[in-house]
Every structure is written in structure tokens, then in C-alpha cells.
Coordinates of N, CA and C and ligand atoms in Angstrom, one line a residue:
M1 N -15.1 -20.8 20.9 CA -15.2 -22.1 20.6 C -16.6 -23.0 21.1
V2 N -16.8 -23.4 20.1 CA -18.6 -24.1 20.5 C -18.6 -24.9 20.7
N3 N -19.3 -25.7 22.3 CA -19.7 -26.9 22.9 C -20.4 -27.5 21.7
I4 N -20.0 -29.0 21.6 CA -20.1 -30.3 21.0 C -20.4 -30.7 20.9
T5 N -19.8 -31.0 22.0 CA -20.2 -32.3 22.8 C -22.3 -32.1 24.1
K6 N -22.8 -31.0 23.1 CA -24.9 -31.1 24.1 C -25.2 -31.2 23.0
S7 N -24.7 -30.8 22.4 CA -25.1 -30.5 20.9 C -26.5 -31.9 20.9
K8 N -27.2 -32.2 20.5 CA -28.3 -33.2 19.9 C -27.7 -33.7 18.5
M9 N -27.8 -33.5 18.0 CA -27.1 -34.6 17.4 C -25.6 -35.3 17.5
T10 N -25.5 -34.9 18.4 CA -24.2 -36.5 19.1 C -25.5 -37.5 19.1
R11 N -26.3 -37.7 19.4 CA -27.3 -39.1 20.1 C -27.9 -39.7 18.2
F12 N -27.8 -38.1 17.3 CA -28.0 -38.5 16.0 C -28.0 -40.2 14.8
N13 N -28.3 -41.3 15.0 CA -28.1 -42.8 14.1 C -27.7 -41.9 12.7
Y14 N -27.3 -43.1 12.1 CA -26.6 -42.8 10.4 C -28.4 -41.8 9.6
N15 N -29.4 -42.6 10.1 CA -30.7 -41.8 8.8 C -30.7 -40.8 10.1
Q16 N -31.0 -40.6 11.0 CA -31.0 -39.4 11.1 C -29.9 -38.6 10.9
W17 N -28.5 -38.3 10.2 CA -28.0 -37.9 9.6 C -28.2 -37.7 8.2
V18 N -28.3 -38.6 7.0 CA -29.2 -38.7 5.6 C -30.3 -37.4 5.4
S19 N -31.1 -37.5 7.0 CA -32.6 -36.2 7.5 C -31.9 -35.3 7.5
Y20 N -31.2 -34.8 7.9 CA -30.3 -33.7 8.1 C -29.6 -33.1 7.2
F21 N -28.9 -34.1 6.5 CA -28.5 -32.9 5.3 C -29.3 -32.9 4.7
S22 N -29.9 -34.1 3.7 CA -31.3 -33.4 2.8 C -31.8 -32.4 3.5
Q23 N -32.1 -32.2 5.2 CA -33.3 -31.1 5.6 C -31.6 -29.1 4.6
N24 N -30.4 -29.4 5.2 CA -30.3 -29.0 5.3 C -29.4 -28.3 3.7
D25 N -29.7 -29.4 2.9 CA -29.6 -29.3 1.8 C -30.8 -28.7 0.7
L26 N -31.8 -27.9 1.3 CA -32.7 -27.0 1.1 C -32.8 -26.3 1.2
H27 N -32.0 -25.9 2.2 CA -31.3 -24.4 2.5 C -30.2 -23.9 2.2
R28 N -29.7 -24.3 0.7 CA -28.5 -23.7 0.8 C -28.8 -22.0 0.9
L29 N -27.3 -21.6 0.8 CA -26.8 -20.3 0.9 C -27.5 -19.6 -0.5
K30 N -27.5 -18.6 -0.8 CA -26.8 -17.9 -2.2 C -26.5 -16.3 -1.6
I31 N -25.5 -16.5 -2.3 CA -24.7 -15.7 -1.9 C -25.2 -14.3 -2.5
N32 N -25.5 -13.3 -1.9 CA -26.0 -11.8 -1.9 C -24.4 -10.7 -2.0
F33 N -24.1 -10.3 -3.8 CA -23.0 -10.0 -3.4 C -23.8 -8.3 -3.8
S34 N -24.0 -7.7 -3.3 CA -24.9 -6.9 -3.9 C -24.8 -5.1 -2.8
N35 N -23.8 -5.6 -0.8 CA -23.6 -4.8 -0.4 C -22.2 -4.6 0.0
E36 N -21.2 -5.8 -1.4 CA -19.5 -5.9 -1.5 C -19.1 -4.3 -2.2
Q37 N -18.5 -4.3 -1.5 CA -16.9 -2.8 -1.7 C -15.8 -3.4 -2.9
E38 N -15.4 -2.0 -3.4 CA -14.0 -3.4 -3.5 C -13.6 -3.6 -2.8
I39 N -12.3 -4.3 -2.8 CA -11.0 -4.5 -2.0 C -10.1 -4.7 -2.1
S40 N -9.2 -3.8 -1.3 CA -8.3 -3.6 -1.6 C -6.7 -4.7 -2.2
E41 N -6.2 -4.1 -2.6 CA -4.9 -5.1 -3.1 C -4.3 -6.4 -2.0
K42 N -4.3 -5.0 -1.1 CA -3.6 -5.5 0.0 C -4.8 -6.7 0.0
N43 N -6.0 -5.8 0.4 CA -6.6 -7.4 1.2 C -6.8 -8.7 0.2
K44 N -6.8 -8.4 -0.7 CA -6.7 -9.7 -1.9 C -5.7 -10.3 -1.9
N45 N -5.0 -10.3 -1.5 CA -3.7 -10.6 -1.1 C -3.4 -12.0 0.0
L46 N -3.6 -10.8 1.7 CA -4.4 -11.0 2.7 C -5.6 -12.2 2.3
I47 N -5.8 -12.1 1.6 CA -7.5 -13.3 1.7 C -7.6 -15.6 0.4
F48 N -6.8 -14.2 -0.2 CA -7.3 -15.4 -1.8 C -6.1 -16.2 -2.2
P49 N -4.7 -16.2 -1.2 CA -4.2 -17.6 -1.5 C -4.5 -18.6 0.0
S50 N -4.8 -18.6 0.6 CA -6.0 -19.3 1.3 C -7.6 -19.7 1.1
I51 N -8.0 -19.1 0.8 CA -9.4 -19.1 -0.3 C -9.5 -20.1 -0.7
R52 N -8.1 -20.3 -2.4 CA -7.8 -20.7 -3.6 C -7.5 -22.0 -2.6
A53 N -6.8 -22.2 -1.1 CA -6.0 -23.5 -1.0 C -7.4 -24.3 -0.5
F54 N -8.5 -23.7 0.2 CA -9.8 -24.7 0.9 C -10.5 -24.7 -0.3
Q55 N -10.9 -23.5 -1.3 CA -12.0 -24.1 -1.9 C -11.2 -25.8 -2.7
K56 N -10.0 -25.7 -3.3 CA -9.4 -26.4 -4.0 C -9.5 -28.3 -3.2
G57 N -10.0 -28.4 -1.6 CA -9.7 -28.4 -1.0 C -10.7 -29.2 -0.1
E58 N -12.3 -28.1 -0.1 CA -13.9 -28.2 0.1 C -13.8 -29.8 -0.9
G59 N -13.2 -29.2 -2.3 CA -14.3 -30.0 -3.1 C -13.6 -31.0 -3.7
S60 N -14.1 -32.3 -4.3 CA -14.0 -33.5 -4.0 C -15.2 -34.4 -4.8
D61 N -14.5 -35.3 -5.2 CA -15.4 -36.6 -5.8 C -16.1 -37.4 -5.0
G62 N -15.0 -37.4 -4.0 CA -15.0 -39.4 -2.6 C -15.0 -40.3 -3.6
R63 N -14.3 -40.3 -4.2 CA -14.8 -41.4 -5.5 C -14.0 -42.6 -3.9
Y64 N -12.5 -42.3 -3.6 CA -12.1 -43.0 -2.8 C -12.7 -43.1 -1.4
L65 N -13.6 -42.2 -1.1 CA -13.6 -42.1 0.1 C -14.7 -42.8 0.0
M66 N -15.7 -43.4 -0.6 CA -16.6 -43.5 -1.4 C -16.4 -45.0 -0.5
R67 N -15.1 -45.7 -1.8 CA -15.4 -46.6 -1.8 C -14.0 -47.6 -0.6
S68 N -13.9 -46.9 0.9 CA -13.5 -47.0 1.5 C -14.9 -47.5 2.6
V69 N -15.8 -46.0 2.2 CA -17.0 -46.8 3.2 C -17.7 -47.7 2.3
D70 N -17.7 -48.2 1.2 CA -18.4 -49.7 1.1 C -17.4 -50.1 1.7
D71 N -16.2 -50.7 1.5 CA -15.3 -51.1 1.5 C -16.1 -52.0 3.4
Y72 N -16.4 -50.8 4.1 CA -17.1 -51.0 5.8 C -18.4 -50.8 5.7
I73 N -18.7 -51.0 5.4 CA -20.0 -51.3 5.2 C -20.5 -52.5 4.9
N74 N -20.0 -53.3 3.5 CA -19.8 -54.5 3.2 C -19.8 -55.8 4.2
K75 N -18.8 -55.2 5.4 CA -18.0 -55.9 6.6 C -18.9 -55.1 7.6
N76 N -19.1 -54.7 8.2 CA -20.1 -54.3 9.5 C -21.6 -54.3 8.7
G77 N -22.2 -53.7 7.8 CA -24.0 -53.2 8.0 C -23.9 -51.7 8.0
Q78 N -24.6 -51.9 7.9 CA -25.5 -50.0 8.5 C -25.0 -49.2 6.7
K79 N -25.4 -49.4 5.6 CA -26.1 -49.2 4.8 C -26.0 -47.7 5.2
E80 N -26.9 -47.6 5.6 CA -27.6 -45.9 5.1 C -26.1 -45.4 5.9
Y81 N -25.0 -45.4 6.1 CA -23.8 -45.5 6.5 C -23.3 -44.5 5.1
H82 N -24.1 -45.4 4.1 CA -23.3 -44.6 2.1 C -23.9 -43.7 1.7
D83 N -25.3 -44.0 2.5 CA -26.1 -42.1 2.2 C -25.4 -40.5 2.8
A84 N -25.5 -42.0 3.7 CA -25.5 -40.3 4.8 C -24.1 -39.8 4.4
M85 N -23.3 -40.8 4.3 CA -21.3 -40.2 3.1 C -22.5 -39.2 1.6
Q86 N -22.7 -39.9 0.9 CA -22.8 -39.4 -0.3 C -23.1 -37.6 0.0
W87 N -24.7 -37.9 0.7 CA -25.0 -36.3 1.2 C -23.6 -35.4 1.2
F88 N -22.9 -36.1 2.6 CA -22.0 -35.1 3.0 C -21.1 -34.7 2.0
V89 N -21.0 -35.1 1.1 CA -19.6 -35.3 0.0 C -20.4 -34.0 -1.0
K90 N -21.8 -33.9 -0.3 CA -22.5 -33.5 -1.6 C -22.3 -32.0 -1.0
E91 N -22.3 -32.2 0.1 CA -23.0 -30.6 1.0 C -20.6 -29.6 1.1
E92 N -19.9 -30.7 0.6 CA -18.5 -29.9 0.6 C -17.7 -29.6 -1.2
N93 N -18.7 -29.8 -2.0 CA -18.6 -29.8 -3.0 C -19.3 -28.5 -2.9
C94 N -20.5 -28.4 -2.4 CA -21.4 -27.1 -2.4 C -20.1 -25.6 -1.6
H95 N -19.3 -26.8 -0.3 CA -19.1 -25.6 0.4 C -17.5 -25.5 -0.9
S96 N -17.7 -25.3 -1.6 CA -16.0 -25.7 -2.6 C -16.3 -24.5 -3.3
A97 N -18.4 -24.3 -4.1 CA -18.5 -24.0 -4.6 C -18.8 -22.7 -4.3
Y98 N -19.4 -22.6 -3.1 CA -19.7 -20.9 -2.9 C -17.3 -20.6 -2.4
L99 N -17.2 -21.2 -2.3 CA -15.8 -20.1 -2.3 C -15.5 -20.1 -4.2
K100 N -15.3 -20.7 -4.7 CA -15.3 -20.2 -6.0 C -16.6 -19.5 -6.1
E101 N -17.3 -19.1 -6.3 CA -18.3 -18.2 -6.9 C -18.0 -16.4 -6.2
Y102 N -17.5 -16.6 -5.2 CA -16.9 -15.8 -4.8 C -15.6 -14.8 -5.1
M103 N -14.7 -16.4 -5.7 CA -13.5 -16.0 -6.1 C -14.2 -15.6 -8.2
D104 N -15.0 -15.7 -8.3 CA -14.6 -15.7 -9.2 C -15.5 -14.2 -9.6
F105 N -15.8 -13.9 -8.5 CA -16.5 -12.3 -8.6 C -15.9 -10.9 -8.3
Y106 N -14.2 -11.8 -7.3 CA -13.0 -10.9 -7.4 C -12.1 -11.5 -8.8
K107 N -12.5 -12.1 -9.7 CA -11.9 -12.8 -10.8 C -10.7 -13.4 -10.3
I108 N -10.8 -14.4 -9.8 CA -10.1 -15.5 -9.3 C -9.9 -16.0 -9.5
K109 N -7.8 -16.1 -10.3 CA -9.3 -17.6 -11.1 C -8.7 -19.5 -9.2
P110 N -9.3 -19.9 -9.7 CA -9.2 -20.9 -8.7 C -7.1 -21.9 -8.8
A111 N -6.2 -22.4 -7.6 CA -6.1 -22.8 -7.6 C -5.7 -25.0 -8.3
K112 N -4.6 -24.2 -9.3 CA -4.5 -25.7 -10.0 C -3.8 -26.8 -8.9
H113 N -3.6 -26.3 -8.4 CA -2.2 -27.3 -7.0 C -2.3 -26.9 -5.3
S114 N -2.1 -27.9 -4.8 CA -2.7 -27.5 -3.3 C -1.6 -27.9 -2.5
A115 N -0.5 -27.8 -1.8 CA -0.1 -28.2 -0.9 C -0.7 -29.4 0.2
L116 N -1.6 -28.0 0.6 CA -1.7 -28.5 1.4 C -3.1 -29.9 0.9
D117 N -4.2 -29.6 0.3 CA -4.8 -30.3 -0.7 C -4.3 -32.0 -0.5
F118 N -3.4 -31.7 -1.3 CA -2.3 -33.1 -1.3 C -1.6 -33.5 -0.4
I119 N -1.3 -33.5 0.5 CA -0.8 -34.0 2.1 C -2.1 -34.6 2.2
F120 N -2.9 -33.4 2.8 CA -4.4 -34.5 3.4 C -5.0 -35.3 1.5
R121 N -4.1 -35.2 0.9 CA -5.6 -36.3 0.1 C -4.4 -37.3 0.6
K122 N -3.5 -37.6 0.3 CA -2.1 -38.3 0.9 C -3.0 -39.1 2.0
L123 N -2.8 -38.7 2.6 CA -2.5 -39.4 4.1 C -4.1 -40.3 4.2
R124 N -5.5 -39.0 4.4 CA -6.0 -39.7 4.0 C -6.4 -40.8 3.4
Q125 N -5.8 -41.3 1.8 CA -5.7 -43.0 1.4 C -4.9 -43.5 2.3
F126 N -4.2 -43.9 3.0 CA -3.0 -44.4 3.6 C -3.2 -45.9 4.6
S127 N -4.5 -45.6 5.2 CA -4.8 -47.4 5.7 C -6.6 -47.2 5.5
G128 N -7.6 -47.1 4.8 CA -8.9 -47.5 5.1 C -9.0 -45.9 5.3
L129 N -10.9 -46.2 6.1 CA -12.2 -45.3 6.1 C -11.4 -44.7 8.0
K130 N -10.6 -45.8 8.5 CA -10.7 -44.7 10.3 C -9.0 -44.2 9.3
S131 N -8.4 -43.7 8.4 CA -7.4 -42.9 8.1 C -8.2 -41.7 7.9
E132 N -8.6 -42.0 6.9 CA -9.8 -40.9 6.0 C -10.7 -40.4 6.9
I133 N -11.7 -40.7 7.6 CA -12.2 -40.0 9.2 C -11.3 -39.1 9.5
T134 N -10.1 -39.8 10.5 CA -9.2 -39.2 10.9 C -8.4 -38.2 10.1
T135 N -8.9 -38.0 9.2 CA -7.8 -35.8 8.3 C -8.8 -35.9 8.1
L136 N -10.0 -36.7 7.1 CA -11.3 -35.2 7.5 C -11.6 -34.6 8.7
V137 N -11.6 -35.0 10.3 CA -11.6 -34.5 10.8 C -11.0 -33.7 11.4
T138 N -9.6 -33.8 10.5 CA -9.3 -32.9 11.4 C -9.3 -31.4 10.7
A139 N -9.2 -32.1 8.9 CA -9.2 -30.5 8.7 C -10.7 -29.5 8.1
E140 N -11.1 -30.5 9.0 CA -12.7 -29.5 9.6 C -12.3 -29.0 10.4
M141 N -11.8 -29.3 11.7 CA -11.5 -28.6 12.7 C -10.9 -28.0 12.4
I142 N -10.1 -27.6 12.2 CA -8.7 -26.5 12.0 C -9.5 -25.5 10.8
A143 N -11.0 -26.0 9.5 CA -12.1 -25.2 9.0 C -12.7 -24.1 9.8
L144 N -13.3 -25.0 10.9 CA -13.3 -24.3 12.1 C -12.8 -22.2 13.0
T145 N -11.6 -22.7 12.8 CA -11.3 -21.7 13.3 C -11.0 -20.9 12.3
Y146 N -10.1 -21.4 11.1 CA -9.6 -20.6 9.3 C -11.0 -20.2 9.0
Y147 N -12.3 -20.4 9.4 CA -14.2 -19.1 8.8 C -14.0 -18.7 9.6
D148 N -13.8 -18.9 11.6 CA -13.4 -18.0 12.1 C -12.5 -16.8 12.1
A149 N -11.4 -17.7 11.3 CA -10.4 -15.6 11.5 C -10.5 -15.4 9.9
L150 N -11.4 -16.0 9.3 CA -12.1 -15.1 7.6 C -12.8 -14.2 7.2
S151 N -13.9 -14.7 8.8 CA -15.2 -14.2 8.8 C -14.0 -12.4 9.4
K152 N -13.9 -12.5 10.2 CA -13.8 -11.5 11.2 C -12.0 -10.8 10.4
C153 N -12.0 -10.6 8.9 CA -9.9 -9.9 9.0 C -10.7 -9.4 8.0
I154 N -11.8 -9.0 7.4 CA -12.0 -8.2 5.9 C -13.3 -7.9 6.5
Y155 N -13.9 -6.5 5.7 CA -15.5 -5.7 5.2 C -15.5 -6.7 4.4
S156 N -16.1 -7.3 4.3 CA -17.2 -8.4 3.3 C -18.4 -9.3 3.6
P157 N -19.8 -7.9 3.5 CA -20.0 -9.5 3.9 C -20.6 -10.8 3.3
A158 N -20.6 -10.4 2.1 CA -20.7 -12.1 0.5 C -19.7 -13.1 1.6
L159 N -18.9 -13.2 2.4 CA -17.6 -13.9 2.6 C -18.2 -13.8 4.0
K160 N -17.9 -13.2 4.9 CA -18.8 -13.3 5.6 C -20.4 -14.7 6.2
S161 N -20.8 -14.3 5.8 CA -22.3 -15.6 5.3 C -22.0 -16.8 4.4
I162 N -21.0 -16.8 3.9 CA -20.1 -18.3 3.5 C -19.1 -18.6 4.5
C163 N -18.7 -18.2 4.8 CA -18.2 -18.6 7.1 C -19.1 -18.6 7.4
K164 N -19.7 -17.6 7.6 CA -21.2 -18.7 9.1 C -21.9 -18.7 8.2
Q165 N -21.7 -20.1 7.0 CA -22.6 -21.1 6.4 C -21.4 -21.9 6.0
M166 N -20.7 -21.9 6.1 CA -19.2 -23.1 6.4 C -19.5 -23.7 8.3
L167 N -19.1 -23.2 8.6 CA -19.5 -22.8 9.5 C -20.8 -23.6 11.1
H168 N -21.6 -23.0 10.6 CA -22.4 -24.3 11.3 C -22.6 -25.5 10.4
D169 N -22.0 -25.8 8.3 CA -22.1 -27.2 8.2 C -20.9 -27.4 8.7
E170 N -20.2 -27.3 9.3 CA -18.3 -27.9 9.9 C -18.8 -28.5 10.9
L171 N -19.5 -27.2 11.3 CA -20.1 -28.1 13.2 C -19.9 -29.1 12.9
A172 N -21.2 -29.7 12.5 CA -22.3 -30.8 12.0 C -21.8 -32.3 11.6
H173 N -20.5 -31.4 10.5 CA -20.0 -32.9 10.2 C -18.9 -33.0 11.5
I174 N -18.5 -32.0 11.6 CA -17.3 -33.3 13.3 C -18.0 -33.9 13.7
I175 N -19.4 -33.5 15.1 CA -20.5 -34.3 14.8 C -20.2 -35.9 14.0
F176 N -21.0 -35.7 13.0 CA -21.2 -36.8 12.4 C -19.8 -37.3 11.7
Q177 N -19.0 -36.8 11.5 CA -17.7 -37.7 11.8 C -16.8 -38.6 13.5
S178 N -17.1 -37.9 13.7 CA -16.5 -38.4 15.7 C -18.2 -39.5 16.2
H179 N -19.5 -39.4 14.6 CA -19.7 -40.5 15.6 C -19.0 -42.4 14.6
T180 N -18.7 -41.5 13.9 CA -17.9 -42.3 13.3 C -17.0 -44.0 13.2
L181 N -16.0 -42.3 14.3 CA -14.6 -42.6 14.5 C -15.6 -43.8 15.9
N182 N -16.2 -43.3 16.8 CA -16.7 -44.1 18.2 C -17.0 -45.5 17.5
R183 N -17.4 -45.8 16.1 CA -18.0 -46.8 16.1 C -16.9 -47.5 15.1
L184 N -16.0 -47.5 15.2 CA -15.0 -47.9 14.4 C -13.1 -48.0 15.4
N185 N -14.1 -47.5 16.5 CA -13.3 -47.9 18.1 C -11.7 -48.2 17.6
L186 N -12.2 -46.2 17.8 CA -10.4 -46.1 18.4 C -9.6 -47.3 20.1
N187 N -8.5 -47.1 19.5 CA -8.2 -47.3 21.0 C -6.8 -45.6 21.0
K188 N -6.5 -46.5 22.2 CA -5.1 -45.4 23.0 C -3.7 -45.0 21.9
F189 N -3.9 -45.2 21.0 CA -2.7 -45.4 20.2 C -3.3 -44.3 18.3
D190 N -4.5 -44.8 18.7 CA -4.6 -43.7 17.1 C -5.9 -43.1 17.4
N191 N -5.9 -42.6 19.4 CA -6.0 -40.7 19.8 C -4.9 -40.7 20.1
L192 N -3.9 -41.2 20.1 CA -2.5 -40.3 19.8 C -1.5 -39.5 18.3
I193 N -2.5 -40.5 18.1 CA -2.6 -40.5 16.3 C -3.0 -39.2 16.1
R194 N -3.8 -39.0 16.3 CA -5.0 -38.6 16.1 C -4.7 -36.3 16.9
I195 N -3.9 -37.0 17.8 CA -3.4 -35.2 18.7 C -1.6 -35.2 18.3
I196 N -1.6 -36.5 17.1 CA 0.2 -35.4 16.8 C -0.5 -35.4 15.7
L197 N -1.4 -35.6 14.2 CA -2.2 -34.9 13.1 C -2.0 -33.8 13.4
M198 N -3.2 -33.5 15.2 CA -3.9 -33.0 14.4 C -2.2 -31.1 15.5
E199 N -1.6 -31.4 15.4 CA -0.8 -30.6 16.0 C 0.4 -30.1 15.0
V200 N 0.4 -31.4 14.0 CA 1.4 -30.9 12.9 C 0.5 -30.3 12.1
T201 N 0.2 -30.8 11.4 CA -1.6 -29.6 10.6 C -1.8 -28.8 11.1
S202 N -1.1 -28.2 12.8 CA -2.2 -26.8 13.0 C -0.8 -26.4 12.3
V203 N 0.6 -26.8 12.7 CA 1.6 -25.8 12.8 C 1.4 -25.6 10.6
F204 N 1.1 -26.5 10.5 CA 2.4 -26.2 9.1 C 0.7 -25.0 8.5
V205 N -0.7 -25.0 8.6 CA -1.6 -24.1 7.8 C -1.2 -22.4 9.2
W206 N -0.9 -22.1 10.5 CA -0.6 -21.2 11.0 C 0.7 -21.1 9.9
C207 N 2.1 -21.6 10.0 CA 2.4 -21.0 8.5 C 2.5 -20.7 7.4
A208 N 1.6 -21.4 6.4 CA 1.2 -21.2 5.0 C 0.2 -19.7 5.4
F209 N -0.2 -20.0 6.1 CA -1.8 -18.9 6.5 C -1.6 -18.2 7.9
H210 N -0.6 -18.4 8.7 CA -0.6 -16.9 9.9 C -1.9 -15.8 9.7
K211 N -1.2 -14.6 8.7 CA -1.7 -13.7 8.2 C -2.9 -13.6 7.5
V212 N -4.1 -14.0 7.5 CA -5.4 -14.3 7.9 C -5.5 -14.5 9.4
F213 N -5.3 -15.2 10.1 CA -5.1 -15.5 11.9 C -5.1 -14.8 11.8
M214 N -3.9 -14.4 11.9 CA -3.8 -13.3 12.7 C -4.5 -11.9 12.9
A215 N -5.3 -11.7 11.9 CA -6.2 -10.6 11.3 C -7.6 -10.5 10.8
G216 N -7.6 -12.3 11.7 CA -9.1 -12.6 11.9 C -9.2 -12.4 14.1
G217 N -7.5 -12.1 14.9 CA -7.5 -12.2 15.8 C -7.1 -13.1 16.6
Y218 N -6.2 -14.5 16.1 CA -5.6 -15.6 16.5 C -4.2 -14.7 16.3
D219 N -3.5 -15.0 18.1 CA -2.1 -15.8 17.8 C -2.0 -17.2 17.9
F220 N -1.2 -17.8 17.7 CA -0.4 -19.0 17.4 C -1.0 -20.0 18.7
G221 N -1.1 -18.8 19.6 CA -0.5 -19.6 20.7 C -2.7 -19.5 21.5
S222 N -3.6 -19.1 20.8 CA -5.0 -19.2 21.1 C -5.2 -19.8 19.4
F223 N -4.8 -19.9 18.3 CA -4.8 -20.3 17.6 C -4.8 -22.1 17.1
M224 N -3.8 -23.3 18.3 CA -3.6 -24.2 18.6 C -3.9 -24.5 19.6
K225 N -4.4 -23.4 20.7 CA -5.4 -23.9 21.3 C -7.2 -24.0 20.8
E226 N -8.3 -23.1 20.9 CA -9.0 -23.7 19.3 C -8.8 -25.1 19.2
N227 N -7.9 -25.4 18.0 CA -8.1 -26.4 17.7 C -7.7 -27.9 18.0
M228 N -7.4 -27.8 19.2 CA -7.2 -28.9 20.6 C -8.3 -28.7 21.7
G229 N -8.7 -27.5 21.4 CA -9.7 -27.7 22.4 C -11.3 -28.9 21.4
Y230 N -11.2 -28.5 19.9 CA -12.6 -28.7 18.9 C -11.9 -30.9 19.1
L231 N -10.7 -30.6 19.0 CA -9.5 -32.8 18.5 C -10.7 -33.2 20.6
R232 N -10.2 -31.6 21.3 CA -10.4 -32.4 23.5 C -11.4 -33.7 22.5
Q233 N -12.2 -32.0 22.3 CA -14.2 -32.5 22.3 C -15.2 -33.6 21.9
S234 N -13.7 -33.9 20.0 CA -14.0 -34.9 19.2 C -13.9 -36.1 19.5
I235 N -12.6 -36.1 20.0 CA -12.3 -37.6 21.0 C -13.1 -37.9 22.1
F236 N -13.4 -36.6 22.8 CA -14.5 -36.9 23.2 C -16.3 -38.9 23.5
L237 N -16.2 -37.7 22.3 CA -17.9 -37.2 21.9 C -17.2 -39.6 21.0
A238 N -15.6 -39.2 20.2 CA -15.4 -40.6 19.9 C -15.9 -42.1 20.7
E239 N -15.3 -41.0 22.1 CA -15.5 -42.2 23.4 C -16.1 -42.3 23.9
S240 N -17.3 -41.7 23.3 CA -18.5 -41.6 24.9 C -19.1 -43.6 24.6
N241 N -19.4 -43.9 26.0 CA -21.0 -44.4 25.4 C -20.6 -45.8 24.4
K242 N -18.8 -45.7 25.1 CA -18.4 -47.7 25.0 C -18.3 -48.4 26.2
Ligands
FE2_1 FE1 -16.6 -28.0 4.7
FE2_2 FE1 -17.1 -30.5 6.4

């Protein structure tokens, strides 16, 4: 598990996040498929159900999210948060595009529906920015464990490079969202909700995609430990300097 609490990004304000995202955008991943070898049917069945679900989950126009952001800004100021979040939505759409490009290479059709994505979207829209960010960051912490497992479970240099980029970007996203949660002044009850949400979501994701996690070296215990460890760090960041 990466220690995110020591990163210099934990001290970023929203203007610094805008420059981080705009710089990161200049170095987008170009996926190299020249070293790919044919993937067996067994391995396709192993990886693509979860890749299709995550591809759907990563992509969104962010309309509802940006409405919550603008509501928040109207009440609390911090106009630069709007730009930072727009860059964030753009980066998430790049993630979706990487996975789509990989699926296209292996002629895998995108998912029209994903139960996981549906649940996350409903939870996010529950009550404004706080639930949006709480749910988003929960998904991003589980994504860290997922992309780590996915990068190890089959031989595919292109997939490995995508996962490496995802891990790099998602770590920053967790720090970014934790910064916002810090500003939203979460209380003990909110933290309890975060813990329950992480536990329930992790169990759900494990049930759906445990084969990928197991092929990537996780068992249920280490999977939960990893997710809860990231949550502990995010709660720490959301509570620091109060
Ligand atoms: Fe993402
Ligand atoms: Fe993310």
C-alpha cells in the first residue's frame, strides 16, 4: 500500500490542483500494442467482465457532479474548485478511453449497463457534494486495489501500462477528494458512513470480481485490508489541520 499522507500534494490548494491536472494532461498515455500476444479465452473471461464494468464506471459527463460543485461554490466561494473538478472529470474520461481502446484491440464490446456503476451513481446523487465525493473516493480507493491486481493477473504489456497510469492518477485523485472532504468538515457520523460504505462496497466488488483479485495475488483478507488502509489515510487527510 502506498503512503499518500506524506505526499506534497496533500498541501495543494485548488489552484495547484488545476496546474497539476493541466500538466498531467500533457503527458497522456499512448498505449503501445506492439508487444501484445494473443490472450487465451480463459484469460479473456477472467479480465474482461471487470474491465467492462470499470470502463463504464470511469466515464461520465459529470453533469450532476458539476451541478453539486457549483451549488457548493455559490454558497462557499472557491471558484477555482470548478476548474479543478472539470479537469478531474476530463481525466476520468481519459481512463475510460484507455480501457475502451484496450477492449477495442481485443474486439470486446463496451457494457451497456453495469450494476456496480448504477449503484455508485445512485449513491452519489443522494445528498449533494458530500455524498458525491464520499462515494467517488470510495470507488477510487477500490480502483487502486483493482488496477494493482489487474496489472499482475495476465501477461499483457499494454494492460500493464494502462494500470500503471491508472494507479498514478487515482492516488492523486484520492488526495484531491480528501482535500475537499476536509473542507466539507465531516463529523464522526460521516466517517462512520464512510467506513460502512467502504465495507459494503468492497464485499460487493469482491463477490463480482474476486477471480481477478485472486489472480493478482489478493485473498479476501488482504483485499479488505488494502481498501480499509486507504480509507484510513483518506480519513486522516480529511481530518488534518482542523
Ligand atoms: Fe479513474
Ligand atoms: Fe479517479
